[in-house]
Structure formats: structure tokens, C-alpha cells
Tab-separated table of C-alpha atoms and ligand atoms in Angstrom:
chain	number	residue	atom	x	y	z
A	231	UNK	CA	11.485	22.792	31.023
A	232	UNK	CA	11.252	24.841	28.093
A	233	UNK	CA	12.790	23.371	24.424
A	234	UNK	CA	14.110	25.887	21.375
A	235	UNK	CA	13.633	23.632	18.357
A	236	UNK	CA	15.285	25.025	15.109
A	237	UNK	CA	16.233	23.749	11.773
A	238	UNK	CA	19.559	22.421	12.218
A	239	UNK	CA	18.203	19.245	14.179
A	240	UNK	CA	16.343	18.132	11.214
A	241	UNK	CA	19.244	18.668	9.114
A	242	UNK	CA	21.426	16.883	12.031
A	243	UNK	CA	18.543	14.176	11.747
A	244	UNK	CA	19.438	13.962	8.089
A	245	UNK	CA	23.033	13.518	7.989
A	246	UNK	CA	22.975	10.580	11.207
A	247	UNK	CA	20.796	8.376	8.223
A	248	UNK	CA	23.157	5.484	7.923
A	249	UNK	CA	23.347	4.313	4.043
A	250	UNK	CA	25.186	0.558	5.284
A	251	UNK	CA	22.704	0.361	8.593
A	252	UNK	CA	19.210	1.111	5.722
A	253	UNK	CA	20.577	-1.539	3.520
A	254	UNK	CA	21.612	-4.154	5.928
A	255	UNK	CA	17.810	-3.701	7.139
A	256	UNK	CA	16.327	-3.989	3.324
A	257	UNK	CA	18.872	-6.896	3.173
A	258	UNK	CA	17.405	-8.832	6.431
A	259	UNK	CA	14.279	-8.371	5.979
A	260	UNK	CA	13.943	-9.582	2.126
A	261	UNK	CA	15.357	-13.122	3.759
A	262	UNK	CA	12.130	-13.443	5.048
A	263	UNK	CA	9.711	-14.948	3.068
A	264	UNK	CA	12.527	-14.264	0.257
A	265	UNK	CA	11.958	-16.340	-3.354
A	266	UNK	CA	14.232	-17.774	-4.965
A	267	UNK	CA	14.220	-15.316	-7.968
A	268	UNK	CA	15.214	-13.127	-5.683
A	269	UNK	CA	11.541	-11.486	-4.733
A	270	UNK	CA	9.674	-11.983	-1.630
A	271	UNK	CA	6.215	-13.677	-1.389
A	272	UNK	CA	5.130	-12.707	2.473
A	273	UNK	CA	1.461	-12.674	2.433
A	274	UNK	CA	-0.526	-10.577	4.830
A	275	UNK	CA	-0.781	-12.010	8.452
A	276	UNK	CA	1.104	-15.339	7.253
A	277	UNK	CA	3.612	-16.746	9.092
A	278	UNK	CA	6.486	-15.108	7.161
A	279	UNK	CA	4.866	-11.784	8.451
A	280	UNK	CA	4.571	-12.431	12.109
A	281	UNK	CA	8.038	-13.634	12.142
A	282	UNK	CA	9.137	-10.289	10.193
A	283	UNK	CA	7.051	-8.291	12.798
A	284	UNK	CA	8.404	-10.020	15.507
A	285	UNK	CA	12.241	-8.838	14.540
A	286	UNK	CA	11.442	-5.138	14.419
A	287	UNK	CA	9.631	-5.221	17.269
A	288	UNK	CA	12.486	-6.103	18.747
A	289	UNK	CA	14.430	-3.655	17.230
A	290	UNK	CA	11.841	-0.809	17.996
A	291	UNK	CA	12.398	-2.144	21.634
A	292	UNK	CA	16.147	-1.868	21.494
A	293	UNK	CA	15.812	1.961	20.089
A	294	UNK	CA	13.912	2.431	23.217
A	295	UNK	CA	10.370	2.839	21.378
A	296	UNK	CA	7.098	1.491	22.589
A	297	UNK	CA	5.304	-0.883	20.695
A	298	UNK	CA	1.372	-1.245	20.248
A	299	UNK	CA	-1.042	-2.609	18.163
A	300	UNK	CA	-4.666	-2.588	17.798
A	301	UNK	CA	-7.672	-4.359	16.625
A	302	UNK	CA	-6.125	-4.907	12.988
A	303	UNK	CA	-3.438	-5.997	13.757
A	304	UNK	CA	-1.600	-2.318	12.458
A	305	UNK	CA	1.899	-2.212	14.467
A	306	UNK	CA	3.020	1.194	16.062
A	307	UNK	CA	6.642	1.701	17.243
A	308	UNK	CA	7.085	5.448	19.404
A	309	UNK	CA	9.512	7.770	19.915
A	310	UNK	CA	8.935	9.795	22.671
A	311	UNK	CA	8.321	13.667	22.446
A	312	UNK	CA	8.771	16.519	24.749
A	313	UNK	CA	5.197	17.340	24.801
A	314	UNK	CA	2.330	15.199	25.148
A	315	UNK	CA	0.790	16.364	21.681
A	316	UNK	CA	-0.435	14.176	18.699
A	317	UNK	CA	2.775	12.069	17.056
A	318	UNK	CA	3.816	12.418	13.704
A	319	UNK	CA	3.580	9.171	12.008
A	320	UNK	CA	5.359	7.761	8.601
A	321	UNK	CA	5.676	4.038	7.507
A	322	UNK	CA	3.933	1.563	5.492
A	323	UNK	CA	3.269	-2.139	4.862
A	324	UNK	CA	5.673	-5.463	4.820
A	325	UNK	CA	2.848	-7.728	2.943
A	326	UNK	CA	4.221	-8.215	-0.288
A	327	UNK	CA	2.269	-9.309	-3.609
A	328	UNK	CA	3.023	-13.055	-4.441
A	329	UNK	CA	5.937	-12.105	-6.920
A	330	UNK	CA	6.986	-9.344	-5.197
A	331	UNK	CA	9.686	-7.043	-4.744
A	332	UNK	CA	11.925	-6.173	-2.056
A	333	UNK	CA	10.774	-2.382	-1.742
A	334	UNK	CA	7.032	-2.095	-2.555
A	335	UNK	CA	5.822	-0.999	1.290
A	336	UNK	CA	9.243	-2.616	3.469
A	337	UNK	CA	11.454	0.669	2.125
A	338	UNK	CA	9.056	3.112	3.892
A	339	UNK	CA	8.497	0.767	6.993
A	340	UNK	CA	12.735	0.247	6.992
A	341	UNK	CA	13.108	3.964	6.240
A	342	UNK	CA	11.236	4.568	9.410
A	343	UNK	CA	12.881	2.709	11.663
A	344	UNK	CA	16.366	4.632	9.819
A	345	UNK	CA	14.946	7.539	11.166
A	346	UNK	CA	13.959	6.332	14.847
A	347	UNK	CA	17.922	5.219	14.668
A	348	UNK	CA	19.362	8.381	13.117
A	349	UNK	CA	17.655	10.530	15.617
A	350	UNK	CA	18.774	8.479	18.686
A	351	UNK	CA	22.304	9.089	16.971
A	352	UNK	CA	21.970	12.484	16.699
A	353	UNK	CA	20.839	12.953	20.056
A	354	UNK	CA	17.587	14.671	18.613
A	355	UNK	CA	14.586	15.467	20.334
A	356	UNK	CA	11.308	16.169	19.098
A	357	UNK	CA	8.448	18.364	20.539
A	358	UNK	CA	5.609	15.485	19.241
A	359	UNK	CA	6.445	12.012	19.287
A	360	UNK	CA	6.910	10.089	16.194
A	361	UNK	CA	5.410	7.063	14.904
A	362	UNK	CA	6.199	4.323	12.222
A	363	UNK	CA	3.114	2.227	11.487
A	364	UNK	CA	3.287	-1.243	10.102
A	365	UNK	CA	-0.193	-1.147	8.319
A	366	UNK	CA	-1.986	-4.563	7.733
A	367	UNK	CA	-2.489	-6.224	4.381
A	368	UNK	CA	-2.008	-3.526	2.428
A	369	UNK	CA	-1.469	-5.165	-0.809
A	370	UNK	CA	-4.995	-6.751	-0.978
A	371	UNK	CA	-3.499	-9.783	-2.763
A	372	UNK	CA	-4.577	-12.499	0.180
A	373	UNK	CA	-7.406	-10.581	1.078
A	374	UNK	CA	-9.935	-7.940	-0.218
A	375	UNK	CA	-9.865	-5.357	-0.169
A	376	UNK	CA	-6.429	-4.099	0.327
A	377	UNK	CA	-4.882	-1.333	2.681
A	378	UNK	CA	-7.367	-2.759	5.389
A	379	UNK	CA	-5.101	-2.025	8.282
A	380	UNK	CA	-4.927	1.823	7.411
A	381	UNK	CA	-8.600	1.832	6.057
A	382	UNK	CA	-9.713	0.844	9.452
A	383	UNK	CA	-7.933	2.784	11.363
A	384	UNK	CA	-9.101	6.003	10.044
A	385	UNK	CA	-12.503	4.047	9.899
A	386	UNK	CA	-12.820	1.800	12.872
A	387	UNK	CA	-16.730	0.584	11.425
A	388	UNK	CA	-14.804	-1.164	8.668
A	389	UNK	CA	-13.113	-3.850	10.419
A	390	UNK	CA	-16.472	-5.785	11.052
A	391	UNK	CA	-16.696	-5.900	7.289
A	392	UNK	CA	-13.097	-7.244	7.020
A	393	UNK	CA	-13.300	-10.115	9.682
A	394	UNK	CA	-15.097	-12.545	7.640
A	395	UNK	CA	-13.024	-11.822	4.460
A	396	UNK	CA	-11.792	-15.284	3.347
A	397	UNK	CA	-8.552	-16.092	1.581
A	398	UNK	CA	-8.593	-18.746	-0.792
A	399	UNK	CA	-7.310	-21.636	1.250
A	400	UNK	CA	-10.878	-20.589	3.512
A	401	UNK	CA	-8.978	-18.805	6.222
A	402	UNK	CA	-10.793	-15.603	7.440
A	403	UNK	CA	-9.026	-12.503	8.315
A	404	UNK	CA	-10.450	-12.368	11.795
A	405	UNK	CA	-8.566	-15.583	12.416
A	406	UNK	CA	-5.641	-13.890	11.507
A	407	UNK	CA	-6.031	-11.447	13.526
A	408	UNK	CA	-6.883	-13.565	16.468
A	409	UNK	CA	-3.740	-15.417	15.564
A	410	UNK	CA	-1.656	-11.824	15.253
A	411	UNK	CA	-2.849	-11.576	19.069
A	412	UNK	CA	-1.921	-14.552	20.046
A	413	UNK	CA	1.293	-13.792	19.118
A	414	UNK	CA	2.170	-10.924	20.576
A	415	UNK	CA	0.227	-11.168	23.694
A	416	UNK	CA	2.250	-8.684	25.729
A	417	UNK	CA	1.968	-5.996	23.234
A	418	UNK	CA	-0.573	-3.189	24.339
A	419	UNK	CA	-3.730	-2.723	22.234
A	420	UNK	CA	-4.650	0.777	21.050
A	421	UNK	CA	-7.600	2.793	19.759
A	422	UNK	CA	-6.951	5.018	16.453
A	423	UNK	CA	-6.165	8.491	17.778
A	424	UNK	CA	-5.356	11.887	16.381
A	425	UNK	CA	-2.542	12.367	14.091
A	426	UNK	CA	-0.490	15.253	13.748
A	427	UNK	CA	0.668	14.577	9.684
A	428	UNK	CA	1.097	11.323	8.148
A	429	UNK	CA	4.258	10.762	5.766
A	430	UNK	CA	5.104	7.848	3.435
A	431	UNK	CA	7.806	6.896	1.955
A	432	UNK	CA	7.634	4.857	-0.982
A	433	UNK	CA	9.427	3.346	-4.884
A	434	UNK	CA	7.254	5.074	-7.528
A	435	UNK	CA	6.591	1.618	-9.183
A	436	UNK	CA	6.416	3.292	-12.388
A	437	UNK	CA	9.113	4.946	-14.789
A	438	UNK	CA	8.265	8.673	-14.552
A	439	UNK	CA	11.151	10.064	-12.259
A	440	UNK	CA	13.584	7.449	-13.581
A	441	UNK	CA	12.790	8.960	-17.635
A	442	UNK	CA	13.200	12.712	-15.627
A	443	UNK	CA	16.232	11.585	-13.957
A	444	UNK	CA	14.724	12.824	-10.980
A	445	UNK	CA	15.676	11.346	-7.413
A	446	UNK	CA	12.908	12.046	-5.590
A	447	UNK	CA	9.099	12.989	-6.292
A	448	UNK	CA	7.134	14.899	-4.426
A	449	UNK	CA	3.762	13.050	-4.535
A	450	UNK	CA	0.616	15.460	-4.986
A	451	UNK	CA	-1.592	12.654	-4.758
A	452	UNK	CA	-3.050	9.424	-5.692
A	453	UNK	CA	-5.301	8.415	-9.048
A	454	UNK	CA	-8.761	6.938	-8.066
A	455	UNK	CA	-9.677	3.059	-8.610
A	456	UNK	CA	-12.541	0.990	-8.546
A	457	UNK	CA	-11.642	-3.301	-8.220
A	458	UNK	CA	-14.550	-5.216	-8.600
A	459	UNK	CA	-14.902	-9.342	-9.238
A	460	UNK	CA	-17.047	-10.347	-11.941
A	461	UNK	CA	-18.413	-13.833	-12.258
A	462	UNK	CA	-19.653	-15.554	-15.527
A	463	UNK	CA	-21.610	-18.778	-15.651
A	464	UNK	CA	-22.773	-21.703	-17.976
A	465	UNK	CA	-22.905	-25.529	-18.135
A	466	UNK	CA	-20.214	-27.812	-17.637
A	467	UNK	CA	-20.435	-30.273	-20.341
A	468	UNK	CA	-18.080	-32.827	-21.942
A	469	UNK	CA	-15.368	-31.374	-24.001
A	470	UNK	CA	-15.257	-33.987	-27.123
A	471	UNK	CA	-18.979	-34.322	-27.571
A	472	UNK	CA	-20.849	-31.280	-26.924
A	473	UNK	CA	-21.231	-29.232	-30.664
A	474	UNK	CA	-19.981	-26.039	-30.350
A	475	UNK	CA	-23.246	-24.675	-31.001
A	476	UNK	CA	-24.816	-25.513	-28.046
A	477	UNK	CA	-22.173	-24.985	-25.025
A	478	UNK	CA	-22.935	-22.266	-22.714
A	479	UNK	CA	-18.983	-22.133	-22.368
A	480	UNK	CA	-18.658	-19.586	-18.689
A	481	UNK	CA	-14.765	-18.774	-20.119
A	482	UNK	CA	-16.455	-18.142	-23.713
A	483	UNK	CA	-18.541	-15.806	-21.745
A	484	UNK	CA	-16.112	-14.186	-19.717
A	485	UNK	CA	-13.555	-13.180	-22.628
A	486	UNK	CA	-16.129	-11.150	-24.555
A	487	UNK	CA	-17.207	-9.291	-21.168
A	488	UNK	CA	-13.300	-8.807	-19.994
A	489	UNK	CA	-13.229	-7.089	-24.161
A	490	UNK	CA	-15.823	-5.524	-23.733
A	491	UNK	CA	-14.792	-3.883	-20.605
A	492	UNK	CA	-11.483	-2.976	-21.565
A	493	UNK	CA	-12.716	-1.374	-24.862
A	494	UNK	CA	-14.761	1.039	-23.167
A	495	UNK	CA	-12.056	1.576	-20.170
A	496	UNK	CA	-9.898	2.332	-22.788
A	497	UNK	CA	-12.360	4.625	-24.962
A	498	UNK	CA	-13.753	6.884	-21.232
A	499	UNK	CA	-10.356	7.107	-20.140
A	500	UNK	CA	-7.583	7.541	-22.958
A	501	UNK	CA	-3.807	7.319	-22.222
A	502	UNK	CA	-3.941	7.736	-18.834
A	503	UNK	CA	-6.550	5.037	-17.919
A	504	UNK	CA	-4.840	1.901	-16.412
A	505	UNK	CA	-7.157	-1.705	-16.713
A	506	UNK	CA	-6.215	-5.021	-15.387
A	507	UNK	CA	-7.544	-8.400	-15.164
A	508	UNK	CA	-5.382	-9.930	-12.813
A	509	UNK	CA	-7.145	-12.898	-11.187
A	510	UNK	CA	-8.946	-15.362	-12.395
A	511	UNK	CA	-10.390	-18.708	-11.092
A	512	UNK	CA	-11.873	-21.308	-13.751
A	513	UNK	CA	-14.563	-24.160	-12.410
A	514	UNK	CA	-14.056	-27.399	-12.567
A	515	UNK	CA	-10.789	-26.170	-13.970
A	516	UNK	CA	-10.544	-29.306	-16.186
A	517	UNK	CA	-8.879	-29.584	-19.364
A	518	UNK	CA	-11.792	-31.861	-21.190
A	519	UNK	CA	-14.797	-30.154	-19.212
A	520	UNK	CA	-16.076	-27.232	-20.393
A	521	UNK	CA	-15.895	-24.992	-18.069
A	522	UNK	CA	-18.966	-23.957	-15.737
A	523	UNK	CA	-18.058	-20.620	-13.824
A	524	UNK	CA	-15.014	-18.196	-14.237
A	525	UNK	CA	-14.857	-15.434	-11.825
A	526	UNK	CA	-12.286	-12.607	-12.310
A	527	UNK	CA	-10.971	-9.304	-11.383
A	528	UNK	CA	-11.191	-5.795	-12.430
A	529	UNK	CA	-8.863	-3.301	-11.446
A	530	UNK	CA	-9.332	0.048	-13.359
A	531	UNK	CA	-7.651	3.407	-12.386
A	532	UNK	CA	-7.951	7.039	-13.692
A	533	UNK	CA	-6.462	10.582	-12.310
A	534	UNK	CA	-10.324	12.132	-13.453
A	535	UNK	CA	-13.652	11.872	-11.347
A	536	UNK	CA	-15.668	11.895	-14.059
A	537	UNK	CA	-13.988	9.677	-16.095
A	538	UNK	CA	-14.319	6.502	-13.093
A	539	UNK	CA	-18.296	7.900	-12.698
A	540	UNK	CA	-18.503	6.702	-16.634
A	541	UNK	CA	-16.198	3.794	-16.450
A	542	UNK	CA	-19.376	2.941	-13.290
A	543	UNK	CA	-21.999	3.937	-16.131
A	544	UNK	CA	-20.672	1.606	-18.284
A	545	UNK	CA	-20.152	-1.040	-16.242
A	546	UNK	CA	-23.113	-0.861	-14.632
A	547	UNK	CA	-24.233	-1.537	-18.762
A	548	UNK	CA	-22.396	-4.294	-19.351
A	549	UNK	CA	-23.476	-5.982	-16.984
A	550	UNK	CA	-27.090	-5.572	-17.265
A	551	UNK	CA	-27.098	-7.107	-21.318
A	552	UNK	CA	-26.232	-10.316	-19.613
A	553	UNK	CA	-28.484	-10.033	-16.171
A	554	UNK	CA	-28.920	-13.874	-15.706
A	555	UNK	CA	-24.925	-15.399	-16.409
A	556	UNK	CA	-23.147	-12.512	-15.136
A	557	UNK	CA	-22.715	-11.101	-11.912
A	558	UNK	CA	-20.942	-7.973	-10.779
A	559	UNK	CA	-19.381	-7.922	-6.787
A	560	UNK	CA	-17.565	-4.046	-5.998
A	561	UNK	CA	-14.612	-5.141	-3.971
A	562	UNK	CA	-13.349	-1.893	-3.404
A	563	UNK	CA	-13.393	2.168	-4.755
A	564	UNK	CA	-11.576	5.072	-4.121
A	565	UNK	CA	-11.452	8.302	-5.336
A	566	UNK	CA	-8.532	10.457	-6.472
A	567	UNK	CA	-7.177	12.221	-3.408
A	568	UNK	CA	-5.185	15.032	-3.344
A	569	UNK	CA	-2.908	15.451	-0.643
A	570	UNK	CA	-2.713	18.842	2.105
A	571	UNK	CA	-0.799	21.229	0.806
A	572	UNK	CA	0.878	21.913	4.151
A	573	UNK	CA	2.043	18.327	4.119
A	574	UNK	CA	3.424	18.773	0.463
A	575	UNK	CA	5.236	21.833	1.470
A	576	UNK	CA	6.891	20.440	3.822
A	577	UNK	CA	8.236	17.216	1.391
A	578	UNK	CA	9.083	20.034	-1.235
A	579	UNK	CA	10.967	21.811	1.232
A	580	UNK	CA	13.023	18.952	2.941
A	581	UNK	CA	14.244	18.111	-0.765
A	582	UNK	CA	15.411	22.066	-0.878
A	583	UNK	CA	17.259	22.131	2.536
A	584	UNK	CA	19.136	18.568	1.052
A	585	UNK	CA	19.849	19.844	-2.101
A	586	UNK	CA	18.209	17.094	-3.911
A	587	UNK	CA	16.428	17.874	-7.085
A	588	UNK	CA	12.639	16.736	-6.924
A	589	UNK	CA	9.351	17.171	-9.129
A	590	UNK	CA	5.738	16.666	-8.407
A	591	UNK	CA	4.091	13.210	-9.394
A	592	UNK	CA	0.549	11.642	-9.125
A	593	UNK	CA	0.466	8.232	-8.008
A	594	UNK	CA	-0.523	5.199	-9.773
A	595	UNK	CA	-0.408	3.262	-7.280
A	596	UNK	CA	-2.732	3.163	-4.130
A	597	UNK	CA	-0.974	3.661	-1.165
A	598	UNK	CA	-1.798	3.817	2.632
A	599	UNK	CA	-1.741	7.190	2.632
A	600	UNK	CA	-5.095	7.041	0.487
A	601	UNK	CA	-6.934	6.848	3.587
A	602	UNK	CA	-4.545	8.511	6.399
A	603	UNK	CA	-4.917	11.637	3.898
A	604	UNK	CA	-9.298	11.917	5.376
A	605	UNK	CA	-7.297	11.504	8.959
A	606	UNK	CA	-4.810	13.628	9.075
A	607	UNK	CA	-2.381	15.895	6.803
A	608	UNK	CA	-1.009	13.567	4.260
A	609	UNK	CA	1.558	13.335	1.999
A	610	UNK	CA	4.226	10.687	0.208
A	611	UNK	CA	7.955	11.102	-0.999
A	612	UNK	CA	8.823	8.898	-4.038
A	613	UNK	CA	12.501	7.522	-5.134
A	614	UNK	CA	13.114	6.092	-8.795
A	615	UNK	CA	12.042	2.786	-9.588
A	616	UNK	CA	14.436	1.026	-12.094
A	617	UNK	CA	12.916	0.207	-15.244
A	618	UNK	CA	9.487	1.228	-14.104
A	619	UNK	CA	9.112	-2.434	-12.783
A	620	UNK	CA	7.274	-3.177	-9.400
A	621	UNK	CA	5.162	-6.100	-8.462
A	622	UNK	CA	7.867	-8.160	-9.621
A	623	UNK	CA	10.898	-10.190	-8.124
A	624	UNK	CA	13.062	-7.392	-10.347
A	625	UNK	CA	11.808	-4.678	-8.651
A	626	UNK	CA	14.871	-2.414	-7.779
A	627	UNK	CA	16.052	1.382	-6.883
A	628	UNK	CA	19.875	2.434	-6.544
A	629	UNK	CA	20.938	2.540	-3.583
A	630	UNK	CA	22.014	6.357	-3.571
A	631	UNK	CA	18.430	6.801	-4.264
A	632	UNK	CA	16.966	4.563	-1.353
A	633	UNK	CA	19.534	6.797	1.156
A	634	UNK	CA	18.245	10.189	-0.226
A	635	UNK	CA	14.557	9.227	0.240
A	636	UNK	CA	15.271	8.144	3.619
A	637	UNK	CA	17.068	11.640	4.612
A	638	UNK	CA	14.481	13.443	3.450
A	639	UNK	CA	12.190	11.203	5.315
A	640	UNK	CA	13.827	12.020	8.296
A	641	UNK	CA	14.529	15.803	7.689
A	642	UNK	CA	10.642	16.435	7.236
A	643	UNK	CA	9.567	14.253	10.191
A	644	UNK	CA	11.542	16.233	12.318
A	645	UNK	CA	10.580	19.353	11.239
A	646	UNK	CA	6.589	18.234	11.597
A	647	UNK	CA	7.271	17.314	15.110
A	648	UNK	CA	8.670	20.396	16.026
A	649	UNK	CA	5.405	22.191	14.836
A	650	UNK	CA	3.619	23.403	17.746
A	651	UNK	CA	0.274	23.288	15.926
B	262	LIG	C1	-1.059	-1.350	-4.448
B	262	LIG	O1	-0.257	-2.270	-4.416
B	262	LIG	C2	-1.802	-1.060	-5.654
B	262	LIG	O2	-2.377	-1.998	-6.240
B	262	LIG	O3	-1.790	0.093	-6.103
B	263	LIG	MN1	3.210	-0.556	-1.470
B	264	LIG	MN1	2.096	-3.140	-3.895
């Protein structure tokens, strides 16, 4: 049987997104795990997240998808094609930092499933099959690094690495996994597999399209980022006794090389460099002991190549004026990606056939995508985050906003599955 596919069905596609069905979802799934700020704390592979996965797998069932999932515990729901050719995939995560947001990763994941239900509505059928991925623990906040269920599939050697990650109650992420399996026993297990184009969905996190009044950005790519955890020791010693002359105080230690390290982040990498130290974990943590070890984080970010190969330099530096009480463990680098062009186009081009004004954007933030971009053609779509504010219970986007992502979502996966090659 032979198939004509033309533009109206991604158009058709478009119109069939439901705004009330999209927020009801965004609604029900922010009761799991939800604070009572109003954010949601669901850590990776915690309870809260196997009982959200376990709800849209059931409603990937009742759209008449398939369901698999493989050895990181990723989650695929399938829409059938015409042809047996590589699917087009979109989606995201549903870990959430622990104050997080409603949005950060469960808008492209919910936007996904809009579009598995918008299709079925419209009666449209694709050439390729399409795909919304749950990826695992992409936020990196339980365990390190983050985006590991994406990372590994477009690099299967990784997930060795990742099994013995520990959170810090002790828990290893193999465990988790194991548990994941356990389950969802029924669920058929999957290798990673060519992809035809890979498009995300996502809030911006940041203020740029909301100070454009833009309503959706076409993202060009992603900034590079090195996280590292950096551990300072010293003596433990009594607090109301020992002269301050003669403490080897690990927190007096660890404030000059966190200054340190932001003056020269700041000094490589100008406006645009971004430098956090966002965990940190005092020993023995005790208000008259002074303290022994403090181990913290570094996350630093930058657009330019050669300014994160001097931010290393530097680093590297630092580190070595203070060889015996300071250590340096690399967590996790990236850098800058820029996304295929043909994948771009086609975001660009879905906001044209809508009629919704867009403008190009860099990410700040990493994304999946990072690494589906060295599997496949890769690109995002970004809506308006109000205020600028993500990683926070406040997080919000209007709602008009979340619906026009989510038809230009579906107009573009339509049209990639309807590419022949
Ligand atoms: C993802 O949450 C990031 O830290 O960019
Ligand atoms: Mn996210
Ligand atoms: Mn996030």
C-alpha cells in the first residue's frame, strides 16, 4: 500500500493539540512528588518516579503505543509508522531538582505524549514511527553525573561507569536500576538503535525570550560545562581552645579556593561565563569542632571552547598551589554543541507554518539533547520562562505559551516522520 504524505497532516497534527487535555497532564503529574510550596522534589529512580512512570505507561498503553525500556532504565512509548524505518523521537526527563519546578524536563515528556494524543485525534499517520523517551536522571542532582539515561544510550560503555554511582543515603544507581526492573517486569528491554532526528521540547529557564517577548526559541545549541567536586582538608580541633593561629580550618581552606576559582572564572570568561557552587558537605559538621573536610561543587559554563580549555588551565593551577589539602574529582564535561542545521530548519519552519513569532537562542542549560545531538539530528524548541526563574518551586510559563510549544512540537514531528530519508 502506497501513502501520499503532505503538509496539511502536520498542520492537522497541530490544531488536534488539546490546551485543557496538556494542562490537566502538567496538573497530574506535579501531584506526584508535589511540595508543598508548590514545586516538586521527585528524585531520579525514587519512588515518586516509578509511580509517575507507572501512570504514563499506562497512558502510552491506552493511546495504543508500545512501551520499552532498556538497561538504564530510559522509557520509550511508540507510535507506529507505515514503514519500518528509524522513529523520530522527542521527550525528556521527569527527575526534578530538590526544589524544583513543575516544567523543567515533565513539559517536553507531557508535550510528547500531547502529540501521541493529537495525532490519534487527527487520525494521522506517519511514514516513521515516533518516539517519546523518558530519559533517566537527567538532572544529576541524586546522582553524578546527570543526563545518564541519554548519555548512555548514545554511549552504551558508560553505564558500567554509572552503576556504582552512590547517592548520599549510600544507594547505588545500579540498585536502582535493578529496582526500575523489578518494577516493570513485563516491559520489553531494548538496545539503543538508530534515530531518525531527536526533538526536545523544553522552558528556557532563563529570561531571554521573556525580555524579547518572544514565544518560542529556536534553540541553536547548548553552552559547554565542566562540574567537578573539590575537596579541602585539615584537622578537626576544638572550637574554644585551639588559637586561631594554628587551626588548619578545611572550610577556612575551602572559601579562599571557591574565591579563587570564581575570580578567575569570572576574569577567562566575562559576562557570559556562568559559576556555581552549589553543594557542599562539611565534616564532622559540628558547630564547636572545627571542621576537618569540606567537599564541594563546581559547576562552570561558557558558550566559547577556548574559554572552558583556560577555565581547565587554571584550575588545573589552583589546585596544584595546594597539592597536599586539596583534591580535584571531574564529575562531568561537555562541550558546546551546536545542533544540525536540518533539525533547526525544521523547528524554524514549524514556527512559520503556525504563525508564531520565534528567534534563535543558545542554551544555558544542559539538556538531553547534549548527547542525542552525536546520535542523531538534534535540535530543541524553547517557550518563555516567567521571570527567568527555574530550579525553583516558582518556576512558571503561561499557559498560551506551554500550548504553542506543544503545536509546534507536534507540527515538526510529523513533518520529520514523513521524511523518507
Ligand atoms: C540541567 O538541569 C542543568 O544543570 O543545566
Ligand atoms: Mn530539564
Ligand atoms: Mn533541570
Amino acid at each position: 500500500m502506497t501513502h501520499s504524505y503532505d503538509t496539511t497532516s502536520a498542520l492537522r497534527a497541530a490544531e488536534h493539540v488539546d490546551p485543557a487535555r496538556l494542562l490537566d497532564s502538567i496538573d497530574a503529574l506535579a501531584t506526584i512528588g508535589a511540595r508543598a510550596d508548590g514545586g516538586v522534589d521527585r528524585p531520579a529512580l525514587s519512588a515518586l518516579d516509578i509511580d509517575a512512570r507507572r501512570g504514563l505507561i499506562e497512558r502510552a498503553q491506552a493511546l495504543g503505543c508500545t512501551v520499552s525500556t532498556d538497561a538504564c532504565a530510559n522509557l520509550f512509548f511508540r507510535r507506529p509508522g507505515n514503514e519500518d524505518l528509524p522513529p523520530v523521537m522527542t521527550g525528556s526527563h521527569i527527575d526534578t531538582q530538590p526544589t524544583g519546578g513543575r516544567l523543567d524536563g515533565a513539559y517536553g515528556v507531557l508535550a510528547g505524549f500531547e502529540c501521541l494524543a493529537a495525532l490519534a485525534d487527527a487520525g494521522v499517520r506517519t511514514r516513521r514511527p515516533l518516539e517519546v523517551a523518558i530519559w533517566t536522571n537527567e538532572e544529576g542532582s541524586r546522582f553524578q553525573p546527570g543526563a545518564m539515561g541519554s548519555s548512555s544510550f548514545v554511549d552504551p560503555a558508560r553505564l558500567a561507569g554509572y552503576r556504582s554511582v552512590r547517592d548520599a543515603a549510600g544507594v547505588t544507581f545500579g540498585a536502582t536500576l535493578d529496582a526500575h526492573r523489578a518494577a516493570f517486569p513485563s516491559l520489553d528491554t531494548r538496545a539503543s538503535g538508530a534515530v531518525h532526528a531527536f526533538i526536545e521540547l523544553h522552558i528556557e529557564q532563563g529570561p531571554l525570550l521573556e525580555l524579547a517577548d518572544t514565544p518560542l526559541g529556536v534553540v541553536t545549541g547548548i553552552q559547554g560545562v565542566r562540574w567537578h567536586s573539590i575537596r579541602c582538608t585539615g584537622a578537626a580541633a576544638h572550637a574554644g581552645t585551639t588559637p586561631m593561629r594554628v587551626r588548619r580550618d578545611a572550610m577556612t581552606l575551602a572559601v579562599h579556593v571557591r574565591g579563587a576559582i570564581e575570580t578567575f572564572a569570572l576574569e577567562l570568561g566575562g559576562d557570559a561565563a556562568r559559576i556555581t557552587f552549589g553543594s557542599w558537605r562539611v565534616e564532622p559538621n559540628s558547630i564547636n569542632t572545627i571542621p576537618s573536610a569540606v567537599t564541594f561543587t563546581v559547576d562552570f559554563r561558557h558558550p566559547d571552547p577556548a574559554v572552558l580549555a583556560s577555565f581547565d588551565a587554571a584550575l588545573a593551577d589552583c589546585i596544584a598551589q595546594h597539592r597536599t589539602d586539596v583534591h580535584l574529582e571531574p564529575l562531568f564535561e561537555h562541550p558546546p554543541v551546536h545542533f544540525a542545521e536540518s533539525a533547526i530548519e525544521r523547528v524554524r519552519a514549524a514556527c512559520v507554518a503556525l504563525g508564531a513569532r520565534s528567534q534563535p537562542i543558545v542554551s544555558g542549560a544542559f539538556h538531553d539533547a547534549l548527547h542525542l545531538a552525536k546520535h542523531c539530528p538534534t535540535a530543541m524548541i524553547f517557550v518563555p520562562s516567567r521571570g527567568g526563574i527555574s530550579h525553583n518551586p516558582l518556576e512558571a510559563t503561561d499557559d498560551v505559551h506551554l500550548v504553542s510549544g506543544t503545536r509546534a512540537l507536534a507540527h515538526c514531528l510529523v513533518e520529520l516522520c514523513n521524511e523518507a530519508r
